[in-house]
Amino acid sequence: MALSSRLWRLLPLRRGATQSFRQPARTWGSRGHCGSEVIRNTRPFKRGLLFSALSFLGFETYQVISQAAVVHATAKVEEILEQADYLYESGETEKLYQLLTQYKESEDAELLWRLARASRDIAQLSRTSEEEKKVLVYEALEYAKRALEKNESSFAAHKWYAICISDVGDYEGIKAKIANAYIIKEHFQKAIELNPKDATSIHLMGIWCYTFAEMPWYQRRIAKVLFANPPTSTYEEALKYFHRAEQVDPNFYSKNLLLLGKTYLKLNNKKLAAFWLVKAKGYPAHTEEDKQIQTEAAQLLTGL
């Protein structure tokens, strides 16, 4: 790049050379000066052509180097994403967070939403203090927001932005939480629209419905005071999304199994509730969340 910039600075000589070459044409009638003037003035012209060629080569070199740099950068990002996905699937929460925080200034949406997810996963660990958790929750939201700004066509960016807004609501009071509910629903729906085969987005839409179906009466009263049309839903609607997620990707997530059981309990269908709770209890525990879900499922089955 430094080479090409030095070559481009020589371009004014080219323009000067061209002007010198044109001047002898006006003295063509004088044979005594014609030949010598033309020969003498072609030297700067040749220098101009040389500099022009070098400038062009310099620019071409710059383009090749730039393209190579982009390819290299893309390859590096792809490598990081592969490592990140491997660590995520392996349940290496802390290693994943350590890997991705090295690239927190990245402009890549795929990397940023993964960083938002990793920050949130660290916040969810039982050994994370309440103070650290709050910092991580807001940190995750910032990464998710940046991911969405970089690529509005990323279903995962929409999904994790919605999740992170929901988490932040726990620190901002009931009014903010209800107000954010509309935004959360909008982004979950957009994620499903962009990728109808993503079972997690469908599951999260089910959680949204379940949450507002079981909203306590006092929160409903507050919602009606604060908003003309507060968000509402039903257990039937939640059940529809949980089943749809299971159809897209059977047994993809222990919490979907648990919530199928809990929703059937809310609808007083103990037989189907037991069916799904048994599945949740027997789900292989890959993460700390899976272990918590196994425990909750076992407790609910005992109650049945």
C-alpha atoms as a printed R data frame, in Angstrom:
    type eleno elety resid chain resno       x       y       z
1   ATOM     1    CA   MET     A     1   0.000   0.000   0.000
2   ATOM     2    CA   ALA     A     2   2.907   2.330   0.756
3   ATOM     3    CA   LEU     A     3   4.410   1.517  -2.650
4   ATOM     4    CA   SER     A     4   1.215   2.329  -4.526
5   ATOM     5    CA   SER     A     5   0.739   5.605  -2.651
6   ATOM     6    CA   ARG     A     6   4.274   6.733  -3.581
7   ATOM     7    CA   LEU     A     7   3.652   5.857  -7.210
8   ATOM     8    CA   TRP     A     8   0.368   7.742  -7.329
9   ATOM     9    CA   ARG     A     9   2.142  10.889  -6.088
10  ATOM    10    CA   LEU     A    10   4.197  10.860  -9.306
11  ATOM    11    CA   LEU     A    11   1.126  11.330 -11.504
12  ATOM    12    CA   PRO     A    12   1.493  15.158 -11.817
13  ATOM    13    CA   LEU     A    13   4.754  14.525 -13.717
14  ATOM    14    CA   ARG     A    14   2.754  12.610 -16.242
15  ATOM    15    CA   ARG     A    15   0.469  15.556 -16.864
16  ATOM    16    CA   GLY     A    16   3.475  17.882 -17.215
17  ATOM    17    CA   ALA     A    17   5.133  15.528 -19.674
18  ATOM    18    CA   THR     A    18   2.072  15.447 -21.863
19  ATOM    19    CA   GLN     A    19   1.961  19.223 -22.041
20  ATOM    20    CA   SER     A    20   5.684  19.416 -23.018
21  ATOM    21    CA   PHE     A    21   5.123  16.949 -25.813
22  ATOM    22    CA   ARG     A    22   2.341  19.057 -27.346
23  ATOM    23    CA   GLN     A    23   4.364  22.284 -27.559
24  ATOM    24    CA   PRO     A    24   6.656  21.319 -30.529
25  ATOM    25    CA   ALA     A    25   3.636  20.852 -32.780
26  ATOM    26    CA   ARG     A    26   3.296  24.635 -32.916
27  ATOM    27    CA   THR     A    27   6.897  25.013 -34.217
28  ATOM    28    CA   TRP     A    28   6.695  22.277 -36.848
29  ATOM    29    CA   GLY     A    29   7.569  24.767 -39.613
30  ATOM    30    CA   SER     A    30  11.113  25.240 -38.353
31  ATOM    31    CA   ARG     A    31  13.159  22.238 -39.440
32  ATOM    32    CA   GLY     A    32  16.168  23.331 -37.468
33  ATOM    33    CA   HIS     A    33  14.348  22.873 -34.159
34  ATOM    34    CA   CYS     A    34  11.669  20.362 -35.049
35  ATOM    35    CA   GLY     A    35  13.629  17.120 -34.730
36  ATOM    36    CA   SER     A    36  15.642  18.121 -31.664
37  ATOM    37    CA   GLU     A    37  12.573  19.554 -29.887
38  ATOM    38    CA   VAL     A    38  10.572  16.365 -30.447
39  ATOM    39    CA   ILE     A    39  13.402  14.094 -29.318
40  ATOM    40    CA   ARG     A    40  14.168  16.265 -26.293
41  ATOM    41    CA   ASN     A    41  10.519  16.490 -25.223
42  ATOM    42    CA   THR     A    42   9.729  12.783 -25.630
43  ATOM    43    CA   ARG     A    43  11.913  12.034 -22.586
44  ATOM    44    CA   PRO     A    44   9.442  13.429 -20.052
45  ATOM    45    CA   PHE     A    45   6.676  11.772 -22.040
46  ATOM    46    CA   LYS     A    46   8.417   8.381 -21.687
47  ATOM    47    CA   ARG     A    47   8.899   9.062 -18.004
48  ATOM    48    CA   GLY     A    48   5.172   9.854 -17.793
49  ATOM    49    CA   LEU     A    49   4.302   6.566 -19.481
50  ATOM    50    CA   LEU     A    50   6.658   4.722 -17.166
51  ATOM    51    CA   PHE     A    51   5.172   6.352 -14.082
52  ATOM    52    CA   SER     A    52   1.672   5.656 -15.404
53  ATOM    53    CA   ALA     A    53   2.500   1.989 -15.885
54  ATOM    54    CA   LEU     A    54   4.096   1.769 -12.471
55  ATOM    55    CA   SER     A    55   1.106   3.494 -10.907
56  ATOM    56    CA   PHE     A    56  -1.236   1.058 -12.587
57  ATOM    57    CA   LEU     A    57   0.872  -1.892 -11.442
58  ATOM    58    CA   GLY     A    58   0.988  -0.426  -7.959
59  ATOM    59    CA   PHE     A    59  -2.794  -0.119  -7.890
60  ATOM    60    CA   GLU     A    60  -3.226  -3.640  -9.240
61  ATOM    61    CA   THR     A    61  -0.828  -4.916  -6.574
62  ATOM    62    CA   TYR     A    62  -2.784  -3.044  -3.912
63  ATOM    63    CA   GLN     A    63  -6.020  -4.631  -5.128
64  ATOM    64    CA   VAL     A    64  -4.528  -8.127  -5.071
65  ATOM    65    CA   ILE     A    65  -3.098  -7.593  -1.578
66  ATOM    66    CA   SER     A    66  -6.399  -6.141  -0.327
67  ATOM    67    CA   GLN     A    67  -8.386  -9.050  -1.747
68  ATOM    68    CA   ALA     A    68  -5.944 -11.507  -0.219
69  ATOM    69    CA   ALA     A    69  -6.289  -9.753   3.133
70  ATOM    70    CA   VAL     A    70 -10.089 -10.002   2.950
71  ATOM    71    CA   VAL     A    71  -9.892 -13.706   2.072
72  ATOM    72    CA   HIS     A    72  -7.443 -14.273   4.924
73  ATOM    73    CA   ALA     A    73  -9.624 -12.345   7.387
74  ATOM    74    CA   THR     A    74 -12.704 -14.301   6.278
75  ATOM    75    CA   ALA     A    75 -10.842 -17.579   6.677
76  ATOM    76    CA   LYS     A    76  -9.729 -16.543  10.153
77  ATOM    77    CA   VAL     A    77 -13.293 -15.668  11.200
78  ATOM    78    CA   GLU     A    78 -14.537 -19.007   9.854
79  ATOM    79    CA   GLU     A    79 -11.862 -20.773  11.885
80  ATOM    80    CA   ILE     A    80 -12.876 -18.903  15.060
81  ATOM    81    CA   LEU     A    81 -16.545 -19.741  14.469
82  ATOM    82    CA   GLU     A    82 -15.708 -23.437  14.040
83  ATOM    83    CA   GLN     A    83 -13.780 -23.411  17.316
84  ATOM    84    CA   ALA     A    84 -16.610 -21.550  19.043
85  ATOM    85    CA   ASP     A    85 -19.275 -23.994  17.828
86  ATOM    86    CA   TYR     A    86 -17.152 -26.957  18.901
87  ATOM    87    CA   LEU     A    87 -16.718 -25.503  22.405
88  ATOM    88    CA   TYR     A    88 -20.436 -24.705  22.630
89  ATOM    89    CA   GLU     A    89 -21.444 -28.237  21.646
90  ATOM    90    CA   SER     A    90 -18.909 -29.586  24.158
91  ATOM    91    CA   GLY     A    91 -20.411 -27.519  26.971
92  ATOM    92    CA   GLU     A    92 -17.128 -25.632  27.500
93  ATOM    93    CA   THR     A    93 -18.868 -22.423  28.567
94  ATOM    94    CA   GLU     A    94 -15.914 -20.611  30.134
95  ATOM    95    CA   LYS     A    95 -13.428 -21.582  27.402
96  ATOM    96    CA   LEU     A    96 -15.902 -20.392  24.784
97  ATOM    97    CA   TYR     A    97 -16.312 -17.032  26.513
98  ATOM    98    CA   GLN     A    98 -12.521 -16.625  26.831
99  ATOM    99    CA   LEU     A    99 -12.092 -17.393  23.129
100 ATOM   100    CA   LEU     A   100 -14.747 -14.996  21.872
101 ATOM   101    CA   THR     A   101 -13.963 -12.050  24.158
102 ATOM   102    CA   GLN     A   102 -10.628 -11.759  22.359
103 ATOM   103    CA   TYR     A   103 -12.661 -10.611  19.335
104 ATOM   104    CA   LYS     A   104 -15.236  -8.407  21.049
105 ATOM   105    CA   GLU     A   105 -14.342  -5.488  18.741
106 ATOM   106    CA   SER     A   106 -15.206  -7.580  15.698
107 ATOM   107    CA   GLU     A   107 -17.651  -6.278  13.082
108 ATOM   108    CA   ASP     A   108 -18.810  -9.792  12.177
109 ATOM   109    CA   ALA     A   109 -22.447 -10.462  13.120
110 ATOM   110    CA   GLU     A   110 -21.949 -14.232  13.358
111 ATOM   111    CA   LEU     A   111 -19.170 -13.777  15.874
112 ATOM   112    CA   LEU     A   112 -21.023 -11.095  17.839
113 ATOM   113    CA   TRP     A   113 -24.232 -13.051  18.434
114 ATOM   114    CA   ARG     A   114 -22.176 -16.020  19.577
115 ATOM   115    CA   LEU     A   115 -20.392 -13.711  21.999
116 ATOM   116    CA   ALA     A   116 -23.784 -12.497  23.280
117 ATOM   117    CA   ARG     A   117 -24.798 -16.118  23.836
118 ATOM   118    CA   ALA     A   118 -21.517 -16.947  25.582
119 ATOM   119    CA   SER     A   119 -21.827 -13.910  27.888
120 ATOM   120    CA   ARG     A   120 -25.344 -14.936  28.833
121 ATOM   121    CA   ASP     A   121 -24.283 -18.549  29.444
122 ATOM   122    CA   ILE     A   122 -21.570 -17.375  31.850
123 ATOM   123    CA   ALA     A   123 -24.160 -15.207  33.617
124 ATOM   124    CA   GLN     A   124 -26.382 -18.276  34.069
125 ATOM   125    CA   LEU     A   125 -23.725 -20.316  35.878
126 ATOM   126    CA   SER     A   126 -24.516 -20.927  39.543
127 ATOM   127    CA   ARG     A   127 -21.052 -19.802  40.634
128 ATOM   128    CA   THR     A   128 -21.465 -16.390  38.942
129 ATOM   129    CA   SER     A   129 -22.186 -13.708  41.540
130 ATOM   130    CA   GLU     A   130 -25.254 -11.474  41.216
131 ATOM   131    CA   GLU     A   131 -23.059  -8.463  40.543
132 ATOM   132    CA   GLU     A   132 -21.133 -10.262  37.804
133 ATOM   133    CA   LYS     A   133 -24.355 -11.616  36.352
134 ATOM   134    CA   LYS     A   134 -25.811  -8.145  35.897
135 ATOM   135    CA   VAL     A   135 -22.669  -6.915  34.132
136 ATOM   136    CA   LEU     A   136 -22.685  -9.952  31.829
137 ATOM   137    CA   VAL     A   137 -26.397  -9.570  31.014
138 ATOM   138    CA   TYR     A   138 -25.929  -5.978  29.842
139 ATOM   139    CA   GLU     A   139 -22.733  -6.952  28.059
140 ATOM   140    CA   ALA     A   140 -24.599  -9.688  26.182
141 ATOM   141    CA   LEU     A   141 -27.289  -7.215  25.119
142 ATOM   142    CA   GLU     A   142 -24.668  -4.861  23.683
143 ATOM   143    CA   TYR     A   143 -23.091  -7.658  21.619
144 ATOM   144    CA   ALA     A   144 -26.495  -8.821  20.359
145 ATOM   145    CA   LYS     A   145 -27.458  -5.266  19.414
146 ATOM   146    CA   ARG     A   146 -24.239  -4.834  17.433
147 ATOM   147    CA   ALA     A   147 -24.798  -8.167  15.687
148 ATOM   148    CA   LEU     A   148 -28.262  -7.027  14.599
149 ATOM   149    CA   GLU     A   149 -26.911  -3.686  13.383
150 ATOM   150    CA   LYS     A   150 -24.330  -5.504  11.265
151 ATOM   151    CA   ASN     A   151 -26.779  -7.976   9.744
152 ATOM   152    CA   GLU     A   152 -30.555  -7.584  10.031
153 ATOM   153    CA   SER     A   153 -30.997 -10.734   7.948
154 ATOM   154    CA   SER     A   154 -29.415 -12.928  10.626
155 ATOM   155    CA   PHE     A   155 -32.128 -14.947  12.362
156 ATOM   156    CA   ALA     A   156 -29.719 -15.717  15.215
157 ATOM   157    CA   ALA     A   157 -29.024 -12.021  15.778
158 ATOM   158    CA   HIS     A   158 -32.781 -11.379  16.100
159 ATOM   159    CA   LYS     A   159 -33.168 -14.342  18.433
160 ATOM   160    CA   TRP     A   160 -30.341 -13.393  20.790
161 ATOM   161    CA   TYR     A   161 -31.280  -9.726  20.784
162 ATOM   162    CA   ALA     A   162 -34.757 -10.723  21.993
163 ATOM   163    CA   ILE     A   163 -33.329 -13.073  24.646
164 ATOM   164    CA   CYS     A   164 -30.950 -10.430  25.954
165 ATOM   165    CA   ILE     A   165 -33.663  -7.746  26.127
166 ATOM   166    CA   SER     A   166 -35.738 -10.170  28.165
167 ATOM   167    CA   ASP     A   167 -32.843 -10.756  30.571
168 ATOM   168    CA   VAL     A   168 -32.237  -7.028  31.042
169 ATOM   169    CA   GLY     A   169 -35.909  -6.629  31.954
170 ATOM   170    CA   ASP     A   170 -35.207  -8.438  35.225
171 ATOM   171    CA   TYR     A   171 -33.174  -5.405  36.322
172 ATOM   172    CA   GLU     A   172 -35.409  -2.639  34.997
173 ATOM   173    CA   GLY     A   173 -38.773  -3.247  36.651
174 ATOM   174    CA   ILE     A   174 -42.186  -4.480  35.610
175 ATOM   175    CA   LYS     A   175 -42.984  -1.467  33.400
176 ATOM   176    CA   ALA     A   176 -39.867  -1.918  31.254
177 ATOM   177    CA   LYS     A   177 -40.387  -5.671  31.148
178 ATOM   178    CA   ILE     A   178 -43.933  -5.362  29.823
179 ATOM   179    CA   ALA     A   179 -42.941  -2.626  27.356
180 ATOM   180    CA   ASN     A   180 -40.087  -4.787  26.073
181 ATOM   181    CA   ALA     A   181 -42.444  -7.725  25.588
182 ATOM   182    CA   TYR     A   182 -43.680  -6.325  22.280
183 ATOM   183    CA   ILE     A   183 -40.107  -5.911  21.028
184 ATOM   184    CA   ILE     A   184 -39.177  -9.407  22.169
185 ATOM   185    CA   LYS     A   185 -42.145 -10.973  20.386
186 ATOM   186    CA   GLU     A   186 -41.379  -9.041  17.208
187 ATOM   187    CA   HIS     A   187 -37.788 -10.298  17.078
188 ATOM   188    CA   PHE     A   188 -38.707 -13.910  17.864
189 ATOM   189    CA   GLN     A   189 -41.264 -13.818  15.063
190 ATOM   190    CA   LYS     A   190 -38.684 -12.312  12.712
191 ATOM   191    CA   ALA     A   191 -36.201 -15.042  13.629
192 ATOM   192    CA   ILE     A   192 -38.827 -17.707  12.836
193 ATOM   193    CA   GLU     A   193 -39.676 -15.976   9.561
194 ATOM   194    CA   LEU     A   194 -36.004 -15.905   8.536
195 ATOM   195    CA   ASN     A   195 -35.434 -19.519   9.579
196 ATOM   196    CA   PRO     A   196 -38.598 -21.631  10.087
197 ATOM   197    CA   LYS     A   197 -36.392 -24.652  10.808
198 ATOM   198    CA   ASP     A   198 -34.782 -23.170  13.902
199 ATOM   199    CA   ALA     A   199 -36.467 -25.045  16.732
200 ATOM   200    CA   THR     A   200 -34.987 -22.772  19.396
201 ATOM   201    CA   SER     A   201 -36.664 -19.634  18.031
202 ATOM   202    CA   ILE     A   202 -40.000 -21.453  17.936
203 ATOM   203    CA   HIS     A   203 -39.441 -22.730  21.488
204 ATOM   204    CA   LEU     A   204 -38.695 -19.203  22.706
205 ATOM   205    CA   MET     A   205 -41.882 -17.916  21.138
206 ATOM   206    CA   GLY     A   206 -43.613 -20.636  23.148
207 ATOM   207    CA   ILE     A   207 -41.945 -19.383  26.333
208 ATOM   208    CA   TRP     A   208 -43.176 -15.871  25.532
209 ATOM   209    CA   CYS     A   209 -46.746 -17.197  25.301
210 ATOM   210    CA   TYR     A   210 -46.362 -19.320  28.437
211 ATOM   211    CA   THR     A   211 -45.003 -16.348  30.421
212 ATOM   212    CA   PHE     A   212 -47.960 -14.118  29.611
213 ATOM   213    CA   ALA     A   213 -50.444 -16.943  30.041
214 ATOM   214    CA   GLU     A   214 -49.334 -17.431  33.648
215 ATOM   215    CA   MET     A   215 -48.804 -13.748  34.463
216 ATOM   216    CA   PRO     A   216 -49.979 -13.087  38.053
217 ATOM   217    CA   TRP     A   217 -53.157 -11.049  38.487
218 ATOM   218    CA   TYR     A   218 -51.351  -8.072  40.042
219 ATOM   219    CA   GLN     A   219 -49.004  -7.834  37.062
220 ATOM   220    CA   ARG     A   220 -51.980  -7.980  34.727
221 ATOM   221    CA   ARG     A   221 -53.555  -5.094  36.638
222 ATOM   222    CA   ILE     A   222 -50.339  -3.059  36.370
223 ATOM   223    CA   ALA     A   223 -50.142  -3.867  32.660
224 ATOM   224    CA   LYS     A   224 -53.672  -2.621  32.084
225 ATOM   225    CA   VAL     A   225 -52.909   0.616  33.917
226 ATOM   226    CA   LEU     A   226 -49.694   1.221  31.983
227 ATOM   227    CA   PHE     A   227 -50.759   0.052  28.535
228 ATOM   228    CA   ALA     A   228 -53.991   0.287  26.589
229 ATOM   229    CA   ASN     A   229 -53.353  -3.150  25.041
230 ATOM   230    CA   PRO     A   230 -51.019  -5.142  27.290
231 ATOM   231    CA   PRO     A   231 -49.490  -8.340  25.865
232 ATOM   232    CA   THR     A   232 -51.549 -11.473  26.470
233 ATOM   233    CA   SER     A   233 -51.447 -15.144  25.505
234 ATOM   234    CA   THR     A   234 -52.806 -18.586  26.446
235 ATOM   235    CA   TYR     A   235 -51.405 -21.983  27.434
236 ATOM   236    CA   GLU     A   236 -52.931 -23.424  24.273
237 ATOM   237    CA   GLU     A   237 -50.899 -21.007  22.171
238 ATOM   238    CA   ALA     A   238 -47.742 -21.843  24.105
239 ATOM   239    CA   LEU     A   239 -48.386 -25.563  23.627
240 ATOM   240    CA   LYS     A   240 -48.699 -25.040  19.873
241 ATOM   241    CA   TYR     A   241 -45.216 -23.525  19.693
242 ATOM   242    CA   PHE     A   242 -43.612 -26.161  21.947
243 ATOM   243    CA   HIS     A   243 -45.053 -28.953  19.794
244 ATOM   244    CA   ARG     A   244 -44.013 -27.165  16.607
245 ATOM   245    CA   ALA     A   245 -40.441 -26.881  17.914
246 ATOM   246    CA   GLU     A   246 -40.453 -30.610  18.710
247 ATOM   247    CA   GLN     A   247 -41.686 -31.420  15.204
248 ATOM   248    CA   VAL     A   248 -38.896 -29.357  13.642
249 ATOM   249    CA   ASP     A   249 -36.178 -30.972  15.780
250 ATOM   250    CA   PRO     A   250 -37.278 -33.803  18.116
251 ATOM   251    CA   ASN     A   251 -35.577 -33.876  21.549
252 ATOM   252    CA   PHE     A   252 -33.428 -30.858  20.660
253 ATOM   253    CA   TYR     A   253 -33.680 -29.238  24.098
254 ATOM   254    CA   SER     A   254 -34.482 -30.532  27.570
255 ATOM   255    CA   LYS     A   255 -36.363 -27.355  28.500
256 ATOM   256    CA   ASN     A   256 -38.807 -27.790  25.623
257 ATOM   257    CA   LEU     A   257 -39.671 -31.230  27.006
258 ATOM   258    CA   LEU     A   258 -40.069 -29.805  30.499
259 ATOM   259    CA   LEU     A   259 -42.322 -26.982  29.314
260 ATOM   260    CA   LEU     A   260 -44.504 -29.368  27.356
261 ATOM   261    CA   GLY     A   261 -45.035 -31.230  30.621
262 ATOM   262    CA   LYS     A   262 -45.650 -28.057  32.621
263 ATOM   263    CA   THR     A   263 -48.071 -26.665  30.048
264 ATOM   264    CA   TYR     A   264 -50.108 -29.871  30.069
265 ATOM   265    CA   LEU     A   265 -50.165 -29.612  33.869
266 ATOM   266    CA   LYS     A   266 -51.598 -26.094  33.547
267 ATOM   267    CA   LEU     A   267 -54.267 -27.544  31.257
268 ATOM   268    CA   ASN     A   268 -54.984 -30.352  33.780
269 ATOM   269    CA   ASN     A   269 -53.883 -33.127  31.439
270 ATOM   270    CA   LYS     A   270 -51.804 -35.217  33.855
271 ATOM   271    CA   LYS     A   271 -51.322 -38.140  31.489
272 ATOM   272    CA   LEU     A   272 -49.591 -36.085  28.787
273 ATOM   273    CA   ALA     A   273 -47.833 -34.006  31.432
274 ATOM   274    CA   ALA     A   274 -46.266 -37.164  32.872
275 ATOM   275    CA   PHE     A   275 -45.248 -38.346  29.386
276 ATOM   276    CA   TRP     A   276 -43.224 -35.211  28.682
277 ATOM   277    CA   LEU     A   277 -41.838 -34.860  32.212
278 ATOM   278    CA   VAL     A   278 -40.453 -38.396  32.070
279 ATOM   279    CA   LYS     A   279 -38.698 -37.483  28.816
280 ATOM   280    CA   ALA     A   280 -37.278 -34.330  30.416
281 ATOM   281    CA   LYS     A   281 -36.051 -36.275  33.441
282 ATOM   282    CA   GLY     A   282 -34.311 -38.859  31.251
283 ATOM   283    CA   TYR     A   283 -32.703 -36.300  28.942
284 ATOM   284    CA   PRO     A   284 -28.869 -36.642  28.908
285 ATOM   285    CA   ALA     A   285 -27.383 -33.818  30.982
286 ATOM   286    CA   HIS     A   286 -24.790 -32.014  28.859
287 ATOM   287    CA   THR     A   287 -25.026 -28.671  30.648
288 ATOM   288    CA   GLU     A   288 -25.753 -27.313  34.090
289 ATOM   289    CA   GLU     A   289 -29.181 -26.248  32.829
290 ATOM   290    CA   ASP     A   290 -29.942 -29.837  31.780
291 ATOM   291    CA   LYS     A   291 -29.186 -30.997  35.339
292 ATOM   292    CA   GLN     A   292 -31.504 -28.348  36.794
293 ATOM   293    CA   ILE     A   293 -34.257 -29.417  34.392
294 ATOM   294    CA   GLN     A   294 -33.831 -33.081  35.366
295 ATOM   295    CA   THR     A   295 -34.273 -32.104  39.013
296 ATOM   296    CA   GLU     A   296 -37.377 -29.986  38.340
297 ATOM   297    CA   ALA     A   297 -38.949 -32.703  36.178
298 ATOM   298    CA   ALA     A   298 -38.353 -35.287  38.926
299 ATOM   299    CA   GLN     A   299 -39.976 -33.026  41.514
300 ATOM   300    CA   LEU     A   300 -43.028 -32.436  39.330
301 ATOM   301    CA   LEU     A   301 -43.388 -36.168  38.679
302 ATOM   302    CA   THR     A   302 -43.269 -36.805  42.428
303 ATOM   303    CA   GLY     A   303 -46.133 -34.359  42.832
304 ATOM   304    CA   LEU     A   304 -48.164 -36.287  40.258
